[in-house]
PDB file of N, CA and C in Angstrom:
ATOM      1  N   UNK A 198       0.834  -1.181   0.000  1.00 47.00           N
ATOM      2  CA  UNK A 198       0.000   0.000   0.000  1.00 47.00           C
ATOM      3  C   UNK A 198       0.877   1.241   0.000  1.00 47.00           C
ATOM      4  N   UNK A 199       0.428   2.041  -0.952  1.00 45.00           N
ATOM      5  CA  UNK A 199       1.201   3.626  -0.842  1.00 45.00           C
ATOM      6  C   UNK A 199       1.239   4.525   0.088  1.00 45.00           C
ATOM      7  N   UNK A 200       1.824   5.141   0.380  1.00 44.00           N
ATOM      8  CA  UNK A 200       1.266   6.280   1.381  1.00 44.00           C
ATOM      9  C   UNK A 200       0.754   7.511   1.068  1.00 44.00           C
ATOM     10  N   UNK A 201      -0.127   7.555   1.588  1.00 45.00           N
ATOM     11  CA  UNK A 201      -1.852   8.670   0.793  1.00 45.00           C
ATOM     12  C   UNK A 201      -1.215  10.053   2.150  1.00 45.00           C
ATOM     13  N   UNK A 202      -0.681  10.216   2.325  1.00 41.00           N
ATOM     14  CA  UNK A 202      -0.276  11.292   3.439  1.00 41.00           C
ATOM     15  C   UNK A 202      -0.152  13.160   2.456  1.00 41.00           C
ATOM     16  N   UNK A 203      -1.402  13.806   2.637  1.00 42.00           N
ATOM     17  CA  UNK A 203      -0.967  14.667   1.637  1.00 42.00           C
ATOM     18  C   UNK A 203       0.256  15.032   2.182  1.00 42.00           C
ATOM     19  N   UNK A 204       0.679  16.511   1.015  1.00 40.00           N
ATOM     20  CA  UNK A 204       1.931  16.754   1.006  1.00 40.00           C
ATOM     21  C   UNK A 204       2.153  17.945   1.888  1.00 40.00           C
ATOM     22  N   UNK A 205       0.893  18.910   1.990  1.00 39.00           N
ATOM     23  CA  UNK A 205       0.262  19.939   2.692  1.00 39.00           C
ATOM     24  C   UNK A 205       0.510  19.459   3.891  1.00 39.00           C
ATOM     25  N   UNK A 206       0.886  20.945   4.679  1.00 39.00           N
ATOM     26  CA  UNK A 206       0.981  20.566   6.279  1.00 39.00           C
ATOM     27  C   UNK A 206      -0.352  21.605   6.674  1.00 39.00           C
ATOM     28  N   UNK A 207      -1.398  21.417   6.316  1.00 41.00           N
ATOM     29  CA  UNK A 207      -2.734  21.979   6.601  1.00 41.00           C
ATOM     30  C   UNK A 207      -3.702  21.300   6.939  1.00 41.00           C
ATOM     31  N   UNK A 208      -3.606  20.934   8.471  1.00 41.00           N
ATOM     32  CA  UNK A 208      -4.614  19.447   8.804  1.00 41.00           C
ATOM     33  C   UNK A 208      -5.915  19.820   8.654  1.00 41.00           C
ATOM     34  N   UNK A 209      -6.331  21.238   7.702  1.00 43.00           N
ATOM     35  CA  UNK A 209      -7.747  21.191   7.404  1.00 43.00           C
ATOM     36  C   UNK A 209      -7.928  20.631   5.881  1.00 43.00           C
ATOM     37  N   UNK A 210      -6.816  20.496   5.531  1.00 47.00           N
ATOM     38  CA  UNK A 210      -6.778  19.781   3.814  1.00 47.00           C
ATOM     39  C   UNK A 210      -7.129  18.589   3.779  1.00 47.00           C
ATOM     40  N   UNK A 211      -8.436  18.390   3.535  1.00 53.00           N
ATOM     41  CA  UNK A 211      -9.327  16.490   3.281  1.00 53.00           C
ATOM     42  C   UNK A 211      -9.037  15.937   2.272  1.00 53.00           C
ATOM     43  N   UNK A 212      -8.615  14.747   2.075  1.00 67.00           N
ATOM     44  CA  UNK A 212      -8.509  14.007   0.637  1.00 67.00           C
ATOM     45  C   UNK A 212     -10.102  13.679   0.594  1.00 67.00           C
ATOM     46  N   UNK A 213     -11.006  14.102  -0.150  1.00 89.00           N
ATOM     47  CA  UNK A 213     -12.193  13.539  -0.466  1.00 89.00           C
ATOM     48  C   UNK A 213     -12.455  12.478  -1.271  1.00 89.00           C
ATOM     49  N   UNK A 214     -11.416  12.059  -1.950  1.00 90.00           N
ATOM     50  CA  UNK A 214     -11.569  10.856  -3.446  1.00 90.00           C
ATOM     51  C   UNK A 214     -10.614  10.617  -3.185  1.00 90.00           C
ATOM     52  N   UNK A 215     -10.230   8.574  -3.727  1.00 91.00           N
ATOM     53  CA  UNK A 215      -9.233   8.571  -3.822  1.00 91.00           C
ATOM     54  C   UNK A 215      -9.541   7.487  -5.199  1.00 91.00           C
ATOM     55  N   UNK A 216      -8.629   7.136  -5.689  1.00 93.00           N
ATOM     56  CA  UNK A 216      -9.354   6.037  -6.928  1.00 93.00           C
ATOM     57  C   UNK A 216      -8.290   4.777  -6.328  1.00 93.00           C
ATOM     58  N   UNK A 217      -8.774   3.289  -6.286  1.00 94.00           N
ATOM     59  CA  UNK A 217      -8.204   1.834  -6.264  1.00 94.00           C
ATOM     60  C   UNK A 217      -7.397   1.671  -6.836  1.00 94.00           C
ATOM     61  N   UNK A 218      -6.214   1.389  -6.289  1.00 94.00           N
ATOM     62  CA  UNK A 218      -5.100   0.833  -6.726  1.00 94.00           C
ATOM     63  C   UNK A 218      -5.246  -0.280  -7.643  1.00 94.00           C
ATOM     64  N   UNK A 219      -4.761  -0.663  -8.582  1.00 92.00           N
ATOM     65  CA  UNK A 219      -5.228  -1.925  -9.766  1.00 92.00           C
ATOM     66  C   UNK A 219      -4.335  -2.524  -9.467  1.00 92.00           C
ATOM     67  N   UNK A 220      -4.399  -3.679  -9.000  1.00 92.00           N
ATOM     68  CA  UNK A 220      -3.274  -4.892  -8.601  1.00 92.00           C
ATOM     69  C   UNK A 220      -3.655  -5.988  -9.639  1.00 92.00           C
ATOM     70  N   UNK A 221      -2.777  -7.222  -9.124  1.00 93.00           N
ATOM     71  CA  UNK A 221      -2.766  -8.714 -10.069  1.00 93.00           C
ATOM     72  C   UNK A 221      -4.377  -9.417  -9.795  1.00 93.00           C
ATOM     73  N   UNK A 222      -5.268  -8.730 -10.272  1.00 95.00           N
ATOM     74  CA  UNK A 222      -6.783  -9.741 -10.136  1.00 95.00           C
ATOM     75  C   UNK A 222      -7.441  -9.346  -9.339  1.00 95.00           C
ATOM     76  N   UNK A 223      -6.946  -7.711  -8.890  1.00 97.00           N
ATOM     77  CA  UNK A 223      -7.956  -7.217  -7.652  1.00 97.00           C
ATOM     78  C   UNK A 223      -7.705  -5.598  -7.660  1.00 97.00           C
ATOM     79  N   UNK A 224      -8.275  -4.717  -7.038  1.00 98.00           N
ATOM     80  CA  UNK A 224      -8.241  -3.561  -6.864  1.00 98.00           C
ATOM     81  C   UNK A 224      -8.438  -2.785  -5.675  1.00 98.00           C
ATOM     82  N   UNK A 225      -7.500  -1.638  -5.018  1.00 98.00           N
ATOM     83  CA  UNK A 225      -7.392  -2.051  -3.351  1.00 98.00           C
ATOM     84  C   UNK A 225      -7.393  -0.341  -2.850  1.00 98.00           C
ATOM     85  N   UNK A 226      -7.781   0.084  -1.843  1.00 98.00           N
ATOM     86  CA  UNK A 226      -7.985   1.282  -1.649  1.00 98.00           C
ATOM     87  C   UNK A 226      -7.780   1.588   0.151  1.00 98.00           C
ATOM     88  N   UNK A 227      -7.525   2.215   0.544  1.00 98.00           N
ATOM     89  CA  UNK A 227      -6.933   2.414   2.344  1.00 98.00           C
ATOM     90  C   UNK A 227      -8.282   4.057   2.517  1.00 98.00           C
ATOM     91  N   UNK A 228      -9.269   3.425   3.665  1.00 98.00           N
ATOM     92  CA  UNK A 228      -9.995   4.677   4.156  1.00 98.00           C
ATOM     93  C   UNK A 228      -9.530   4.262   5.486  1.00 98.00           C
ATOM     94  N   UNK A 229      -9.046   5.890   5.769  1.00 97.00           N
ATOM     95  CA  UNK A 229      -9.008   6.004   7.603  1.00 97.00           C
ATOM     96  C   UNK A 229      -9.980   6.488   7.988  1.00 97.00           C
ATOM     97  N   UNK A 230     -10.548   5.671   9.203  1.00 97.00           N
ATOM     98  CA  UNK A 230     -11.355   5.579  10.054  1.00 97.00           C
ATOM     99  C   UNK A 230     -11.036   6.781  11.090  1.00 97.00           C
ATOM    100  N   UNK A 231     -11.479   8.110  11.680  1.00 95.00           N
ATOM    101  CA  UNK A 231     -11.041   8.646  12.454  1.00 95.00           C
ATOM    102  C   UNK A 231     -12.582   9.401  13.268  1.00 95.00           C
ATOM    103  N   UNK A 232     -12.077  10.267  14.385  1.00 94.00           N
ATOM    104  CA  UNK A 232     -13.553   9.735  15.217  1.00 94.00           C
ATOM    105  C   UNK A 232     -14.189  10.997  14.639  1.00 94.00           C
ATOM    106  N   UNK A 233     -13.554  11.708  13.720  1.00 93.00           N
ATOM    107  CA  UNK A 233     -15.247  12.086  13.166  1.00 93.00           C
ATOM    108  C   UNK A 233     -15.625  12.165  11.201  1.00 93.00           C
ATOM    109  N   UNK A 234     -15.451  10.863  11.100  1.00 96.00           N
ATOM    110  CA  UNK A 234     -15.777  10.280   9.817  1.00 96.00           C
ATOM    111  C   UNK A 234     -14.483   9.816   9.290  1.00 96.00           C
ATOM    112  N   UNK A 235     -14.867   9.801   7.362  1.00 97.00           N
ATOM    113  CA  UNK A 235     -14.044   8.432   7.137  1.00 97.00           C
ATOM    114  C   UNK A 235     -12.913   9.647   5.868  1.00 97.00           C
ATOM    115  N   UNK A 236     -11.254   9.373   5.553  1.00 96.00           N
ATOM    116  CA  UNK A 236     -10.895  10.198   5.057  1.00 96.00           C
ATOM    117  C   UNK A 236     -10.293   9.075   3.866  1.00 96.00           C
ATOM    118  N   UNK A 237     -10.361   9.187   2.961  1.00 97.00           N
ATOM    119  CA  UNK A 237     -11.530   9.848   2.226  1.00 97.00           C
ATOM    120  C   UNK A 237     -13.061   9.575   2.207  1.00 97.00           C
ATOM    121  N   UNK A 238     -13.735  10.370   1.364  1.00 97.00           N
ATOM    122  CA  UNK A 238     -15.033   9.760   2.152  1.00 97.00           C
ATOM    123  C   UNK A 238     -15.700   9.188   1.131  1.00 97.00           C
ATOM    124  N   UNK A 239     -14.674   9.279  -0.217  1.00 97.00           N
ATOM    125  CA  UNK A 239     -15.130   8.276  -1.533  1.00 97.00           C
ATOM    126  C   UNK A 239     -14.023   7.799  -2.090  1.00 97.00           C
ATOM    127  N   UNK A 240     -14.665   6.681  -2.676  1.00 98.00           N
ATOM    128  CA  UNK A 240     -13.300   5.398  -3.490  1.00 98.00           C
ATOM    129  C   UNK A 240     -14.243   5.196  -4.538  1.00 98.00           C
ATOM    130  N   UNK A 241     -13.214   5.603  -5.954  1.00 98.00           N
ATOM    131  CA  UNK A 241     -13.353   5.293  -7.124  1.00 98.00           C
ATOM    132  C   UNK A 241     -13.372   3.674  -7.718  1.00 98.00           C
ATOM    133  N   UNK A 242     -13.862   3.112  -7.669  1.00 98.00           N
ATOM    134  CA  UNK A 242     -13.221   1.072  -8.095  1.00 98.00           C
ATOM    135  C   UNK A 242     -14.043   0.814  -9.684  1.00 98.00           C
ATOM    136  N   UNK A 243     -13.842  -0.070 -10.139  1.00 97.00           N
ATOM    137  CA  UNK A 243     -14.005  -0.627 -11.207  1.00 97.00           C
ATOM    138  C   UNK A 243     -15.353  -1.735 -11.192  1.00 97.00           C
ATOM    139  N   UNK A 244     -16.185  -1.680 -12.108  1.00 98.00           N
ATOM    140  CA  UNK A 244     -16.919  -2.506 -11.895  1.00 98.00           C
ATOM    141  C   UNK A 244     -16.372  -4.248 -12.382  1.00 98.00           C
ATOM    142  N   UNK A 245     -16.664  -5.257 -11.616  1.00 98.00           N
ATOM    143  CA  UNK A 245     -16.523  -6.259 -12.142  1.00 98.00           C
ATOM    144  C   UNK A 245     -14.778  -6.853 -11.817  1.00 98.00           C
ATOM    145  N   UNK A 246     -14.548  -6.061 -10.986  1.00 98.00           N
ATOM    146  CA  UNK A 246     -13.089  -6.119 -10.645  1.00 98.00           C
ATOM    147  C   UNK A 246     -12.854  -6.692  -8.653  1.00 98.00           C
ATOM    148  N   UNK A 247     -12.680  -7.368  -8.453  1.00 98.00           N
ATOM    149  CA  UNK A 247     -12.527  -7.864  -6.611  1.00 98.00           C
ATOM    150  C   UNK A 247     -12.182  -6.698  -6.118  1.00 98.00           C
ATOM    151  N   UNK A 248     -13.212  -5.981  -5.065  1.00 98.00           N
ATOM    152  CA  UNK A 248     -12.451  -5.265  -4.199  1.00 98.00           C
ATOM    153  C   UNK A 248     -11.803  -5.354  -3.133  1.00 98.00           C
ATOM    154  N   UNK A 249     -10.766  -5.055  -2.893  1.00 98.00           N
ATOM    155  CA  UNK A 249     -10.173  -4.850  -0.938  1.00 98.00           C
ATOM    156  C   UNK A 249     -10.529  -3.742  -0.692  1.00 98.00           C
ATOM    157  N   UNK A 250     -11.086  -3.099   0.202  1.00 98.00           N
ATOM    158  CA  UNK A 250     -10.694  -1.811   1.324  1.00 98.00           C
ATOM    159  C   UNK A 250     -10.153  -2.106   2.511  1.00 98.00           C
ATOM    160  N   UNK A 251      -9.438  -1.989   2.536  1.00 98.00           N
ATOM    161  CA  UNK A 251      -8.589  -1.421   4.242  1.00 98.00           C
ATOM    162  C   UNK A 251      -9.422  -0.453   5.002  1.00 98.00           C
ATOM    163  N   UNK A 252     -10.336  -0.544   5.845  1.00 98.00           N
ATOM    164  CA  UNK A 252     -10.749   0.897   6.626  1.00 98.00           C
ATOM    165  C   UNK A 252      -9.383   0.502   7.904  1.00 98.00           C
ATOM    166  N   UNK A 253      -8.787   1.758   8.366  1.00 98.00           N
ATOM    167  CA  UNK A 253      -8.241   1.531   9.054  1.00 98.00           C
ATOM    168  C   UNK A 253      -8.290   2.765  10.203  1.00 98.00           C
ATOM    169  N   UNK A 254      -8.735   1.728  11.609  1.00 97.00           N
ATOM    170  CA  UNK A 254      -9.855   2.814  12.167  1.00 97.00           C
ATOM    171  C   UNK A 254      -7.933   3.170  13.035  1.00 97.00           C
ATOM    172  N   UNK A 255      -8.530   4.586  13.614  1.00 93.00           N
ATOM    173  CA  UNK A 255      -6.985   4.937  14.349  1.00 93.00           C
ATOM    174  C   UNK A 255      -7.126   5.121  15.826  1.00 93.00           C
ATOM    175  N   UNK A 256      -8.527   4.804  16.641  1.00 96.00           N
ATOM    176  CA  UNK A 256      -9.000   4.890  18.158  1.00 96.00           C
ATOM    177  C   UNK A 256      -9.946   3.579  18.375  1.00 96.00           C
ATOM    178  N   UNK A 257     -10.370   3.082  19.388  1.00 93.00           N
ATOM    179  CA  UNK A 257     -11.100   2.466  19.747  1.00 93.00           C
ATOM    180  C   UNK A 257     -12.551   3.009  20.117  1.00 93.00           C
ATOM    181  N   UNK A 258     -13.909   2.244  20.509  1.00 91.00           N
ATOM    182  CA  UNK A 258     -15.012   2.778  20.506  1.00 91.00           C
ATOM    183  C   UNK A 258     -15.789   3.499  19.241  1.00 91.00           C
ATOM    184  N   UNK A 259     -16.644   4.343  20.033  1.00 93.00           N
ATOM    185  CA  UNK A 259     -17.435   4.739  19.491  1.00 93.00           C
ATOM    186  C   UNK A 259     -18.597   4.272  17.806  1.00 93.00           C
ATOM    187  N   UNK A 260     -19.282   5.316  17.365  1.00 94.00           N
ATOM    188  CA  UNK A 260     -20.478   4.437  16.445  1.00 94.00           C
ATOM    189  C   UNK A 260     -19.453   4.402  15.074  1.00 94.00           C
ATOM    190  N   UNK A 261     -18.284   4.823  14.503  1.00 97.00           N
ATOM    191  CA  UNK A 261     -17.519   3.775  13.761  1.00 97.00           C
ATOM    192  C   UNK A 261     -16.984   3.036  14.090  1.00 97.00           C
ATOM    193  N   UNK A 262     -17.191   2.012  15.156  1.00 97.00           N
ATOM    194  CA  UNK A 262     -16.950   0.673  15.110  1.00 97.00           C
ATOM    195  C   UNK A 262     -17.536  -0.153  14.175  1.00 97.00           C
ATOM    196  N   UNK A 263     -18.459   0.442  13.384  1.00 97.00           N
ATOM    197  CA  UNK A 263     -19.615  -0.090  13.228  1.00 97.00           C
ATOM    198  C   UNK A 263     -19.454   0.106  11.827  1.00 97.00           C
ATOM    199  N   UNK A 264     -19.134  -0.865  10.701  1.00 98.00           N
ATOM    200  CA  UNK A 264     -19.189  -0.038   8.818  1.00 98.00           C
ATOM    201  C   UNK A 264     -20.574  -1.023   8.587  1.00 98.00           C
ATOM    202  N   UNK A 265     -21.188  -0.436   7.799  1.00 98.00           N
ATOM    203  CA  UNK A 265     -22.350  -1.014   7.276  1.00 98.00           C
ATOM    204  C   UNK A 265     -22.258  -0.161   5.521  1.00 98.00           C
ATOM    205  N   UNK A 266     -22.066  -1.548   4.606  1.00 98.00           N
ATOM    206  CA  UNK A 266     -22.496  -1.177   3.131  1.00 98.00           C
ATOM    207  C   UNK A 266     -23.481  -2.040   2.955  1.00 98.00           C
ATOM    208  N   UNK A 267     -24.688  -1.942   2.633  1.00 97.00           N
ATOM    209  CA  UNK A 267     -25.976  -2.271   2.243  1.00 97.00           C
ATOM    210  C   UNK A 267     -26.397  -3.201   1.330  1.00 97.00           C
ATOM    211  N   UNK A 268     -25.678  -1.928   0.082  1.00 97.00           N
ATOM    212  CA  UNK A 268     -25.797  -3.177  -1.405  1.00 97.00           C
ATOM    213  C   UNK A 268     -24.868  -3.853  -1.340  1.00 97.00           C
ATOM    214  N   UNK A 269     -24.087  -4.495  -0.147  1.00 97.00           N
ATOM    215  CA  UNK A 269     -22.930  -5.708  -1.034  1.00 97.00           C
ATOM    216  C   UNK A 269     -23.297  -6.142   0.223  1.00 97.00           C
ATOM    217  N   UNK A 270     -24.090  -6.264   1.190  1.00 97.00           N
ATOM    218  CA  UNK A 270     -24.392  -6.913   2.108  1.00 97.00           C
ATOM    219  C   UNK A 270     -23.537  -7.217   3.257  1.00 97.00           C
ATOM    220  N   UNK A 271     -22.738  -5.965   3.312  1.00 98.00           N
ATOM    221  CA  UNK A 271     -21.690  -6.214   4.637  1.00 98.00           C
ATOM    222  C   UNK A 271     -22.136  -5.098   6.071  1.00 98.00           C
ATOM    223  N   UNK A 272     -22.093  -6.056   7.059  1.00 98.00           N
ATOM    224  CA  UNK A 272     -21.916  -5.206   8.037  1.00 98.00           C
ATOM    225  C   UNK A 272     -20.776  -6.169   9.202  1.00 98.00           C
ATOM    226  N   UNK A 273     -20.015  -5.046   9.888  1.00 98.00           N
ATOM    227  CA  UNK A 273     -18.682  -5.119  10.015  1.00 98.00           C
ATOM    228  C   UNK A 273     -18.231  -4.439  11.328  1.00 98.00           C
ATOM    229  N   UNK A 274     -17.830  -5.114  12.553  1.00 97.00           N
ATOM    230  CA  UNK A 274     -17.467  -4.446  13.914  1.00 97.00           C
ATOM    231  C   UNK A 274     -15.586  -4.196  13.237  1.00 97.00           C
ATOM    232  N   UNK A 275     -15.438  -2.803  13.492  1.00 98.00           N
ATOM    233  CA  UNK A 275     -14.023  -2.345  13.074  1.00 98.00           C
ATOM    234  C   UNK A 275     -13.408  -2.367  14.476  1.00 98.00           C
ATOM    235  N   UNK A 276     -12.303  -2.558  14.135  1.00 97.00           N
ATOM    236  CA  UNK A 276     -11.514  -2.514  15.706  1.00 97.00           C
ATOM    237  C   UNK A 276      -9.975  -1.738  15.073  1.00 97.00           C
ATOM    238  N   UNK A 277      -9.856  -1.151  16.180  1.00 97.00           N
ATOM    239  CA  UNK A 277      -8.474  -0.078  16.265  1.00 97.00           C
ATOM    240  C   UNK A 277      -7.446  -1.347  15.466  1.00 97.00           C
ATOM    241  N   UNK A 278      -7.096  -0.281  14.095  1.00 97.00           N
ATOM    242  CA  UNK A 278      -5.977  -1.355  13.158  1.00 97.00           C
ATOM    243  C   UNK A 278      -6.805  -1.470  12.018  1.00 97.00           C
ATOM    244  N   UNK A 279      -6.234  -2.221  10.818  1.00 98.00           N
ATOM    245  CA  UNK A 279      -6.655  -2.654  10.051  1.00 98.00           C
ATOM    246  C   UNK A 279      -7.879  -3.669   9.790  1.00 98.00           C
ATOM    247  N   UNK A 280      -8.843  -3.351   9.338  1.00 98.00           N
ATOM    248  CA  UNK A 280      -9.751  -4.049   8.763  1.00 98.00           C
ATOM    249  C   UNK A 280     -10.459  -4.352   7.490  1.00 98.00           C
ATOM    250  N   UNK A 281      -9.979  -5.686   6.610  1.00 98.00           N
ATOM    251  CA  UNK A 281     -10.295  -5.529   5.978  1.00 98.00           C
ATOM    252  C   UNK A 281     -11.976  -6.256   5.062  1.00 98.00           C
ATOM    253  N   UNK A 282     -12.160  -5.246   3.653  1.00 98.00           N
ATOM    254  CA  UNK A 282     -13.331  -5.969   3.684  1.00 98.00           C
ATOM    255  C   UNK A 282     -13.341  -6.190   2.061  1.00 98.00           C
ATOM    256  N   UNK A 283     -14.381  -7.222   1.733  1.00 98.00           N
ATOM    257  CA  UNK A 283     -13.757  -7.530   0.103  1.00 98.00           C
ATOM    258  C   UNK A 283     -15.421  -7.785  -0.167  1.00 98.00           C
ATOM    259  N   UNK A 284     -14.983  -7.020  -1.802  1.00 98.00           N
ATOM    260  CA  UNK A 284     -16.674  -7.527  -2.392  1.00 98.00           C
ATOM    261  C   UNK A 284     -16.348  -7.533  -3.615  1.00 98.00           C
ATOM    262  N   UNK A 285     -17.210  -7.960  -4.784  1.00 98.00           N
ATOM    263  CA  UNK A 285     -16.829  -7.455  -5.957  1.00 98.00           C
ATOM    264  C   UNK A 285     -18.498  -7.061  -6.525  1.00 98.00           C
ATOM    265  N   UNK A 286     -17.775  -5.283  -6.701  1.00 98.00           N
ATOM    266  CA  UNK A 286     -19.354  -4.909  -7.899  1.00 98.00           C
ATOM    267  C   UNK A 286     -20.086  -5.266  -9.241  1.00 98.00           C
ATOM    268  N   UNK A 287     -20.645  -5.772  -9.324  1.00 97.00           N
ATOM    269  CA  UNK A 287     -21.046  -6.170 -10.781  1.00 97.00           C
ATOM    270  C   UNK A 287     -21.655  -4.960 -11.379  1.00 97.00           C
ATOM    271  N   UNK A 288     -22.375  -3.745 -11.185  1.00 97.00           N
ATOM    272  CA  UNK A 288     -22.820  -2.763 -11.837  1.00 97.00           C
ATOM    273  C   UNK A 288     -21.736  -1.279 -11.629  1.00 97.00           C
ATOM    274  N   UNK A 289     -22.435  -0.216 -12.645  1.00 98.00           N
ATOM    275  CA  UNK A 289     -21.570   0.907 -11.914  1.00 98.00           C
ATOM    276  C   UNK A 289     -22.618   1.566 -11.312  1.00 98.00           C
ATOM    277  N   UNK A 290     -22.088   2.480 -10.531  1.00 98.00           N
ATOM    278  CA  UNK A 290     -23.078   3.144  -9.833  1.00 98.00           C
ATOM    279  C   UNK A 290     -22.249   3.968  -8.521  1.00 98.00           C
ATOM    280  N   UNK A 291     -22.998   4.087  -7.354  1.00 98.00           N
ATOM    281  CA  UNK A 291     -22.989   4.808  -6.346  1.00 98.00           C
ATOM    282  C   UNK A 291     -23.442   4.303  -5.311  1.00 98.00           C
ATOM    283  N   UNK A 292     -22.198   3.707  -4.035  1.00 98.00           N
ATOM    284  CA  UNK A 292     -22.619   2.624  -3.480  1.00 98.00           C
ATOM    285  C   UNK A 292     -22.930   3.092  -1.776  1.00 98.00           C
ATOM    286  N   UNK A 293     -23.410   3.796  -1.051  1.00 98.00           N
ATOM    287  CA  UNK A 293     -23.017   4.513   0.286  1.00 98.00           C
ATOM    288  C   UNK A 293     -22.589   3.293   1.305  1.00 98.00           C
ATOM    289  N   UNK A 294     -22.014   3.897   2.098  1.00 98.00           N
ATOM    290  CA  UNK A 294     -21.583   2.929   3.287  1.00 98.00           C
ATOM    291  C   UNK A 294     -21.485   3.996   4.490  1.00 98.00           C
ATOM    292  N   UNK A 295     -21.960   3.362   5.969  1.00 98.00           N
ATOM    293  CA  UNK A 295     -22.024   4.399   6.818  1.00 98.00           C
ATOM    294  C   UNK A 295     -21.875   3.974   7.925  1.00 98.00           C
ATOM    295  N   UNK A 296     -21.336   4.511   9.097  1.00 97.00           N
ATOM    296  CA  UNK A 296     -21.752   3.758  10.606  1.00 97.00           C
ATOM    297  C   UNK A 296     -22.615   3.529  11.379  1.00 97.00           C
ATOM    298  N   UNK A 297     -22.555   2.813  12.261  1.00 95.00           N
ATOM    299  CA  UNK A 297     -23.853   2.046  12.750  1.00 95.00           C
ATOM    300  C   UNK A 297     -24.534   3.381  13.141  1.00 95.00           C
ATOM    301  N   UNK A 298     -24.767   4.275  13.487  1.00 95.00           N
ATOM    302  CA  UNK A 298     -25.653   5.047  13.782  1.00 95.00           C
ATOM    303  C   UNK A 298     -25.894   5.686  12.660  1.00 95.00           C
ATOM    304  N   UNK A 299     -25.775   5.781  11.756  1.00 95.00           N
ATOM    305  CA  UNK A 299     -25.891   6.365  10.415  1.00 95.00           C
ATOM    306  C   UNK A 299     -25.390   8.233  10.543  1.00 95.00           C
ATOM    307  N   UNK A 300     -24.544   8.471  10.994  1.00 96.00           N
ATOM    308  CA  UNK A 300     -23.825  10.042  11.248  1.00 96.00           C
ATOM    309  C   UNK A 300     -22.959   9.836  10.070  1.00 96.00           C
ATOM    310  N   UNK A 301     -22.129   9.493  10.042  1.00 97.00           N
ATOM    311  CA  UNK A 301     -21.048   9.189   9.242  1.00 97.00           C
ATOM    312  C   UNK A 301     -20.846   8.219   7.392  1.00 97.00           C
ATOM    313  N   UNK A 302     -20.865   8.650   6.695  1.00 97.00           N
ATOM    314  CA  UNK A 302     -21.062   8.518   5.195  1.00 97.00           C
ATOM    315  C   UNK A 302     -20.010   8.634   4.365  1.00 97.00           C
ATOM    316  N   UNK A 303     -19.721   7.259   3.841  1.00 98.00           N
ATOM    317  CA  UNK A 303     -18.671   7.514   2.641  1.00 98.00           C
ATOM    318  C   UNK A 303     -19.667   6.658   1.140  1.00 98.00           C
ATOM    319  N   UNK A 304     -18.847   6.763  -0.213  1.00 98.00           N
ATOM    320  CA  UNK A 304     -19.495   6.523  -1.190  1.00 98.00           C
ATOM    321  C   UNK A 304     -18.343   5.866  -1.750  1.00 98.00           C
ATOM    322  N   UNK A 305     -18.785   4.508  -2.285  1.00 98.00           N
ATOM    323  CA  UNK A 305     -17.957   3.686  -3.366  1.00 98.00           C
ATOM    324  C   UNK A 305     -18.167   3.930  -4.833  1.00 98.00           C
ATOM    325  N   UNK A 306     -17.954   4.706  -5.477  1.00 98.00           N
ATOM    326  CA  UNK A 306     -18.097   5.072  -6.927  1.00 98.00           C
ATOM    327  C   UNK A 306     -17.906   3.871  -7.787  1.00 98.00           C
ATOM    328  N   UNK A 307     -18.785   3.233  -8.382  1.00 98.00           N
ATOM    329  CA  UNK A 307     -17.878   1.645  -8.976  1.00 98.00           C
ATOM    330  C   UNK A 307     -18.645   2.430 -10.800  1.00 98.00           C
ATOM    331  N   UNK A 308     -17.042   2.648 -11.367  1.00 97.00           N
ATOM    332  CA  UNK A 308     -17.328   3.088 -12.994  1.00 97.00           C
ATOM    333  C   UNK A 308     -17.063   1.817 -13.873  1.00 97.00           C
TER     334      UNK A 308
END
């Protein structure tokens, strides 16, 4: 995995998008988990292609413990560290995913 660390020393500068890394038979993307939402808060992927995401939460507790994506039928207790989760999209579209209390919202773009 690369390191997504902008280059800016302006901790109000958000990466909002990031697009999937294209690997050997899969396509792979790193969202940090932090306690007030997810950075970035959208991933570009490919339709018809295996996904990985890494959410990788950086505290313990609270309602992102909790990832819930809907249309691919995952729901998911995150724990401080890496977690990962795999699906593969068959359509394109616009996929939301959010935490268990529903505050918090990111979007899987699958083109």
């Amino acid at each position: 995995m690369g390191d997504t660390t902008p280059v800016s020393d302006d901790s109000s500068t958000k990466i909002n998008e990031v697009k999937a890394e294209q690997k050997d038979g899969y396509q792979e993307a790193v969202i940090m988990v932090e306690p007030f939402g997810y950075t970035p808060e959208n991933v570009k992927v490919k339709a018809g292609i295996p996904v990985q995401l890494h959410f990788q939460k950086s505290f313990s507790g609270g309602c992102l413990s909790y990832l819930i994506i809907e249309d691919f039928q995952i729901e998911k207790d995150l724990d401080k560290g890496d977690n990962l989760v795999e699906f593969t999209p068959e359509k394109p579209g616009i996929y939301t995913f959010h935490c268990g209390m529903n505050m918090y919202f990111g979007k899987i773009i699958v083109e």
